[in-house]
CSV table of C-alpha atoms in Angstrom, one decimal:
chain,number,residue,atom,x,y,z
A,1,MET,CA,-61.0,-194.2,-19.7
A,2,ARG,CA,-58.8,-197.2,-19.4
A,3,ASN,CA,-60.8,-200.2,-17.4
A,4,SER,CA,-58.5,-200.6,-14.9
A,5,SER,CA,-59.0,-196.9,-14.4
A,6,PHE,CA,-62.5,-198.2,-12.5
A,7,PHE,CA,-61.0,-200.2,-9.9
A,8,LYS,CA,-58.6,-197.4,-8.5
A,9,ILE,CA,-61.1,-195.3,-8.2
A,10,TYR,CA,-63.6,-197.9,-6.5
A,11,ALA,CA,-59.8,-198.6,-4.4
A,12,ALA,CA,-60.0,-194.5,-3.5
A,13,PHE,CA,-62.9,-193.7,-3.1
A,14,SER,CA,-63.1,-197.3,-0.9
A,15,LEU,CA,-60.4,-196.2,1.5
A,16,ALA,CA,-61.8,-192.8,2.3
A,17,TYR,CA,-65.4,-194.4,2.9
A,18,LEU,CA,-63.3,-196.0,5.2
A,19,ILE,CA,-61.6,-193.4,6.8
A,20,ILE,CA,-64.8,-191.2,6.9
A,21,LEU,CA,-66.5,-194.7,9.1
A,22,LEU,CA,-63.6,-194.8,11.3
A,23,THR,CA,-63.4,-191.3,12.5
A,24,GLY,CA,-67.2,-192.3,13.3
A,25,HIS,CA,-69.0,-189.9,10.7
A,26,GLU,CA,-71.2,-192.8,9.8
A,27,ARG,CA,-74.2,-190.0,8.6
A,28,PHE,CA,-72.1,-190.0,5.2
A,29,ASP,CA,-73.2,-193.0,4.5
A,30,LEU,CA,-75.8,-191.8,2.2
A,31,PHE,CA,-74.0,-190.2,-0.4
A,32,LEU,CA,-70.4,-192.3,-0.6
A,33,LYS,CA,-71.7,-196.3,0.0
A,34,PRO,CA,-74.4,-195.9,-3.0
A,35,ILE,CA,-71.5,-195.0,-5.4
A,36,LEU,CA,-69.2,-198.0,-4.5
A,37,ILE,CA,-70.3,-201.1,-6.6
A,38,PRO,CA,-71.6,-199.1,-9.7
A,39,ILE,CA,-67.7,-197.7,-9.7
A,40,ILE,CA,-66.5,-201.1,-9.8
A,41,GLY,CA,-69.5,-202.7,-11.9
A,42,PHE,CA,-68.5,-200.5,-14.7
A,43,GLY,CA,-65.0,-202.1,-14.3
A,44,VAL,CA,-66.8,-204.8,-15.2
A,45,TYR,CA,-68.4,-203.7,-17.7
A,46,PHE,CA,-66.1,-201.9,-19.8
A,47,TYR,CA,-64.2,-205.3,-19.4
A,48,ARG,CA,-64.2,-207.3,-22.8
A,49,LYS,CA,-66.8,-209.6,-23.1
A,50,PHE,CA,-67.0,-213.3,-21.0
A,51,PRO,CA,-69.0,-215.8,-20.6
A,52,SER,CA,-70.0,-215.2,-17.7
A,53,GLN,CA,-69.8,-211.3,-17.3
A,54,ASN,CA,-74.0,-210.7,-16.8
A,55,ILE,CA,-74.0,-213.1,-14.2
A,56,LEU,CA,-71.6,-211.2,-12.5
A,57,LEU,CA,-73.0,-207.9,-13.1
A,58,ALA,CA,-76.4,-209.0,-11.8
A,59,ALA,CA,-74.4,-209.8,-8.4
A,60,LEU,CA,-72.7,-206.5,-8.4
A,61,THR,CA,-76.3,-205.0,-8.8
A,62,LEU,CA,-78.3,-207.0,-6.6
A,63,SER,CA,-75.5,-205.9,-4.1
A,64,TRP,CA,-75.7,-202.3,-4.8
A,65,LEU,CA,-80.0,-202.6,-4.0
A,66,GLY,CA,-78.5,-204.3,-0.9
A,67,ASP,CA,-76.4,-201.6,0.6
A,68,VAL,CA,-78.8,-198.9,-0.7
A,69,ILE,CA,-81.5,-200.3,1.2
A,70,LEU,CA,-80.2,-201.4,4.3
A,71,LEU,CA,-79.3,-197.0,4.7
A,72,PHE,CA,-83.2,-197.1,5.8
A,73,THR,CA,-82.9,-199.8,8.3
A,74,ASP,CA,-83.6,-197.4,11.2
A,75,LEU,CA,-86.7,-196.4,9.5
A,76,GLY,CA,-88.4,-200.1,10.2
A,77,GLU,CA,-87.1,-204.0,9.9
A,78,ILE,CA,-88.8,-204.0,6.8
A,79,TYR,CA,-85.8,-202.9,5.2
A,80,PHE,CA,-83.6,-205.2,7.1
A,81,ILE,CA,-85.4,-208.0,5.6
A,82,LEU,CA,-85.6,-206.7,2.1
A,83,GLY,CA,-81.7,-205.8,2.6
A,84,LEU,CA,-81.3,-209.6,3.5
A,85,VAL,CA,-83.5,-210.7,0.1
A,86,CYS,CA,-81.4,-208.8,-2.3
A,87,PHE,CA,-77.9,-210.2,-0.9
A,88,LEU,CA,-79.2,-213.7,-0.5
A,89,THR,CA,-80.0,-213.4,-4.4
A,90,ALA,CA,-76.5,-212.2,-5.1
A,91,HIS,CA,-75.4,-214.8,-3.1
A,92,ILE,CA,-77.2,-217.9,-4.6
A,93,ILE,CA,-75.8,-215.9,-8.1
A,94,TYR,CA,-72.8,-215.9,-7.1
A,95,CYS,CA,-72.5,-219.7,-7.0
A,96,ILE,CA,-73.9,-219.9,-10.4
A,97,LEU,CA,-71.3,-217.8,-11.6
A,98,PHE,CA,-68.5,-219.7,-9.4
A,99,ASN,CA,-69.9,-222.4,-11.1
A,100,LYS,CA,-69.9,-221.2,-14.8
A,101,GLN,CA,-66.1,-220.6,-14.2
A,102,LYS,CA,-63.8,-223.0,-16.7
A,103,ARG,CA,-62.0,-225.6,-14.5
A,104,ASN,CA,-58.1,-225.9,-15.0
A,105,ARG,CA,-58.1,-229.5,-12.8
A,106,LYS,CA,-60.3,-232.7,-14.0
A,107,LYS,CA,-59.4,-233.9,-11.2
A,108,GLN,CA,-60.4,-232.3,-7.4
A,109,ASN,CA,-58.5,-232.5,-4.1
A,110,LYS,CA,-61.1,-234.6,-2.5
A,111,PRO,CA,-59.6,-235.5,0.8
A,112,LEU,CA,-59.1,-231.4,1.1
A,113,PHE,CA,-62.4,-231.1,-0.5
A,114,ILE,CA,-64.6,-232.3,2.2
A,115,PHE,CA,-61.9,-231.1,4.9
A,116,GLY,CA,-63.0,-227.6,3.9
A,117,SER,CA,-66.5,-228.6,4.0
A,118,ILE,CA,-66.7,-229.5,7.2
A,119,LEU,CA,-65.0,-226.6,8.2
A,120,ILE,CA,-68.0,-224.8,6.8
A,121,ALA,CA,-70.6,-226.5,8.2
A,122,PHE,CA,-68.9,-225.9,11.5
A,123,TYR,CA,-68.7,-222.0,11.0
A,124,LEU,CA,-72.9,-222.8,10.0
A,125,ILE,CA,-73.8,-224.3,12.6
A,126,GLY,CA,-71.8,-222.5,15.7
A,127,MET,CA,-73.2,-218.9,14.1
A,128,ILE,CA,-76.8,-220.3,13.7
A,129,SER,CA,-76.6,-221.4,17.3
A,130,VAL,CA,-75.1,-218.7,18.5
A,131,LEU,CA,-77.5,-216.1,16.6
A,132,MET,CA,-80.6,-218.8,17.0
A,133,PRO,CA,-81.7,-217.7,20.9
A,134,HIS,CA,-81.4,-213.2,19.8
A,135,LEU,CA,-83.5,-213.3,16.7
A,136,GLY,CA,-87.2,-213.7,17.6
A,137,SER,CA,-89.3,-213.5,14.3
A,138,LEU,CA,-86.1,-213.6,12.0
A,139,GLU,CA,-84.7,-217.3,13.3
A,140,ILE,CA,-85.8,-218.7,9.3
A,141,PRO,CA,-84.6,-215.8,7.3
A,142,VAL,CA,-81.1,-215.3,9.1
A,143,SER,CA,-81.0,-219.0,9.2
A,144,ILE,CA,-81.9,-218.9,5.2
A,145,TYR,CA,-79.3,-216.5,4.7
A,146,ALA,CA,-76.5,-218.3,7.0
A,147,SER,CA,-77.1,-221.2,4.5
A,148,VAL,CA,-76.6,-219.6,1.3
A,149,ILE,CA,-73.6,-217.7,2.2
A,150,SER,CA,-71.8,-220.4,3.3
A,151,ILE,CA,-72.9,-222.5,0.4
A,152,MET,CA,-71.3,-219.8,-1.5
A,153,LEU,CA,-67.8,-220.1,0.4
A,154,LEU,CA,-68.0,-224.0,-0.7
A,155,PHE,CA,-68.6,-223.3,-4.4
A,156,ALA,CA,-65.5,-220.4,-3.8
A,157,PHE,CA,-63.6,-223.3,-2.1
A,158,ASN,CA,-64.1,-225.9,-4.6
A,159,GLY,CA,-62.9,-223.5,-7.7
A,160,PHE,CA,-59.8,-223.1,-5.1
A,161,LEU,CA,-58.9,-226.6,-5.9
A,162,VAL,CA,-59.6,-226.8,-9.2
A,163,TRP,CA,-59.3,-222.7,-11.1
A,164,GLU,CA,-55.8,-221.8,-12.6
A,165,LYS,CA,-54.3,-219.4,-10.2
A,166,PRO,CA,-54.3,-216.7,-8.8
A,167,GLY,CA,-57.7,-216.3,-9.9
A,168,ASN,CA,-59.1,-219.3,-7.3
A,169,LYS,CA,-57.0,-217.5,-4.7
A,170,LEU,CA,-58.4,-213.9,-5.1
A,171,VAL,CA,-62.3,-215.6,-5.1
A,172,PHE,CA,-62.0,-217.7,-2.2
A,173,PHE,CA,-60.5,-215.0,-0.2
A,174,GLY,CA,-63.2,-212.4,-1.3
A,175,ALA,CA,-65.8,-215.4,-0.8
A,176,VAL,CA,-64.1,-215.8,3.1
A,177,PHE,CA,-64.1,-212.0,3.5
A,178,PHE,CA,-68.0,-212.1,2.5
A,179,VAL,CA,-68.6,-214.3,4.8
A,180,ILE,CA,-67.0,-212.3,7.6
A,181,SER,CA,-68.3,-209.5,6.9
A,182,ASP,CA,-72.4,-210.4,7.1
A,183,SER,CA,-70.6,-212.3,10.1
A,184,ILE,CA,-69.8,-209.5,12.2
A,185,LEU,CA,-73.1,-207.5,10.9
A,186,ALA,CA,-75.1,-210.3,12.3
A,187,VAL,CA,-72.6,-210.5,15.7
A,188,ASN,CA,-73.2,-207.1,16.2
A,189,LYS,CA,-77.0,-206.3,15.2
A,190,PHE,CA,-78.3,-209.9,16.8
A,191,TYR,CA,-75.9,-210.6,19.7
A,192,ALA,CA,-73.5,-207.8,21.0
A,193,PRO,CA,-72.3,-204.3,19.9
A,194,ILE,CA,-69.2,-204.7,18.2
A,195,PRO,CA,-66.8,-201.5,18.3
A,196,LYS,CA,-66.3,-199.7,15.2
A,197,SER,CA,-68.7,-202.7,13.7
A,198,SER,CA,-69.2,-200.4,10.5
A,199,PHE,CA,-66.1,-200.1,9.9
A,200,PHE,CA,-65.1,-203.8,10.1
A,201,ILE,CA,-68.4,-204.3,8.4
A,202,MET,CA,-67.4,-201.9,5.2
A,203,LEU,CA,-63.8,-203.0,5.4
A,204,THR,CA,-64.4,-206.4,4.4
A,205,TYR,CA,-66.9,-206.1,2.5
A,206,LEU,CA,-65.2,-204.1,-0.1
A,207,LEU,CA,-62.4,-206.2,0.2
A,208,ALA,CA,-64.5,-209.1,-0.7
A,209,GLN,CA,-66.4,-207.6,-3.4
A,210,TYR,CA,-62.9,-206.4,-5.4
A,211,LEU,CA,-61.1,-209.5,-4.6
A,212,ILE,CA,-64.0,-211.8,-6.6
A,213,VAL,CA,-64.1,-209.2,-9.4
A,214,VAL,CA,-60.2,-209.2,-9.6
A,215,GLY,CA,-60.6,-213.1,-9.3
A,216,VAL,CA,-63.0,-213.8,-11.7
A,217,LEU,CA,-61.3,-211.4,-14.5
A,218,LYS,CA,-58.9,-213.3,-14.0
A,219,LEU,CA,-60.5,-216.8,-14.4
A,220,ASN,CA,-61.2,-215.4,-18.0
A,221,PRO,CA,-59.3,-215.4,-20.9
A,222,LYS,CA,-58.4,-211.1,-21.6
A,223,LYS,CA,-55.9,-209.2,-23.6
A,224,VAL,CA,-56.6,-205.8,-21.5
A,225,GLU,CA,-54.4,-204.4,-19.3
A,226,GLN,CA,-53.4,-205.7,-16.1
A,227,ILE,CA,-56.0,-204.3,-13.6
A,228,VAL,CA,-54.8,-205.0,-10.3
């Protein structure tokens, strides 16, 4: 199977899964959700070797574990916490991954970086402020998670300023969609129900993973076929 085939299969299965969620058949989560990240993971695995390949695979593996564990949140709060830990670790690994990518520009646009950092800080403060009164015993875990994903976004934004195009844009927007996905999940769970929340959470999440993966692959020299 050609490397690009995995990405096409991922897109097709993701679309089918999103249609199922949109039509309200969320009970199929148990069958479809666990296979999505492994598909794109195989695309990374069978891609030509590059220095940060195993780091990317580790982040995807932890994301997959988080996906599977969160399927069982109805059985107890412990599953939500374990899923949170998996994704927290995945985001830390994504930070490491982004830091390992080759810089194309030696000089960073410092004013733009400072402006972006301030916006991310406002997001973090705003999100925690909105959620804090509703978190109960999860105040510390959720605050730590929000901080880590904000740092992940900051790493991606820094990369956007110094990496080669178009990989820099793909990774950055992937990180943005990841933050949007987790924000929808948090608001829906702790603040107020959001109509079709599962659909919007998974739409942004699946797009985030795809953009980050394709972006990282484009940041690394390759002699294989186009993957998008």
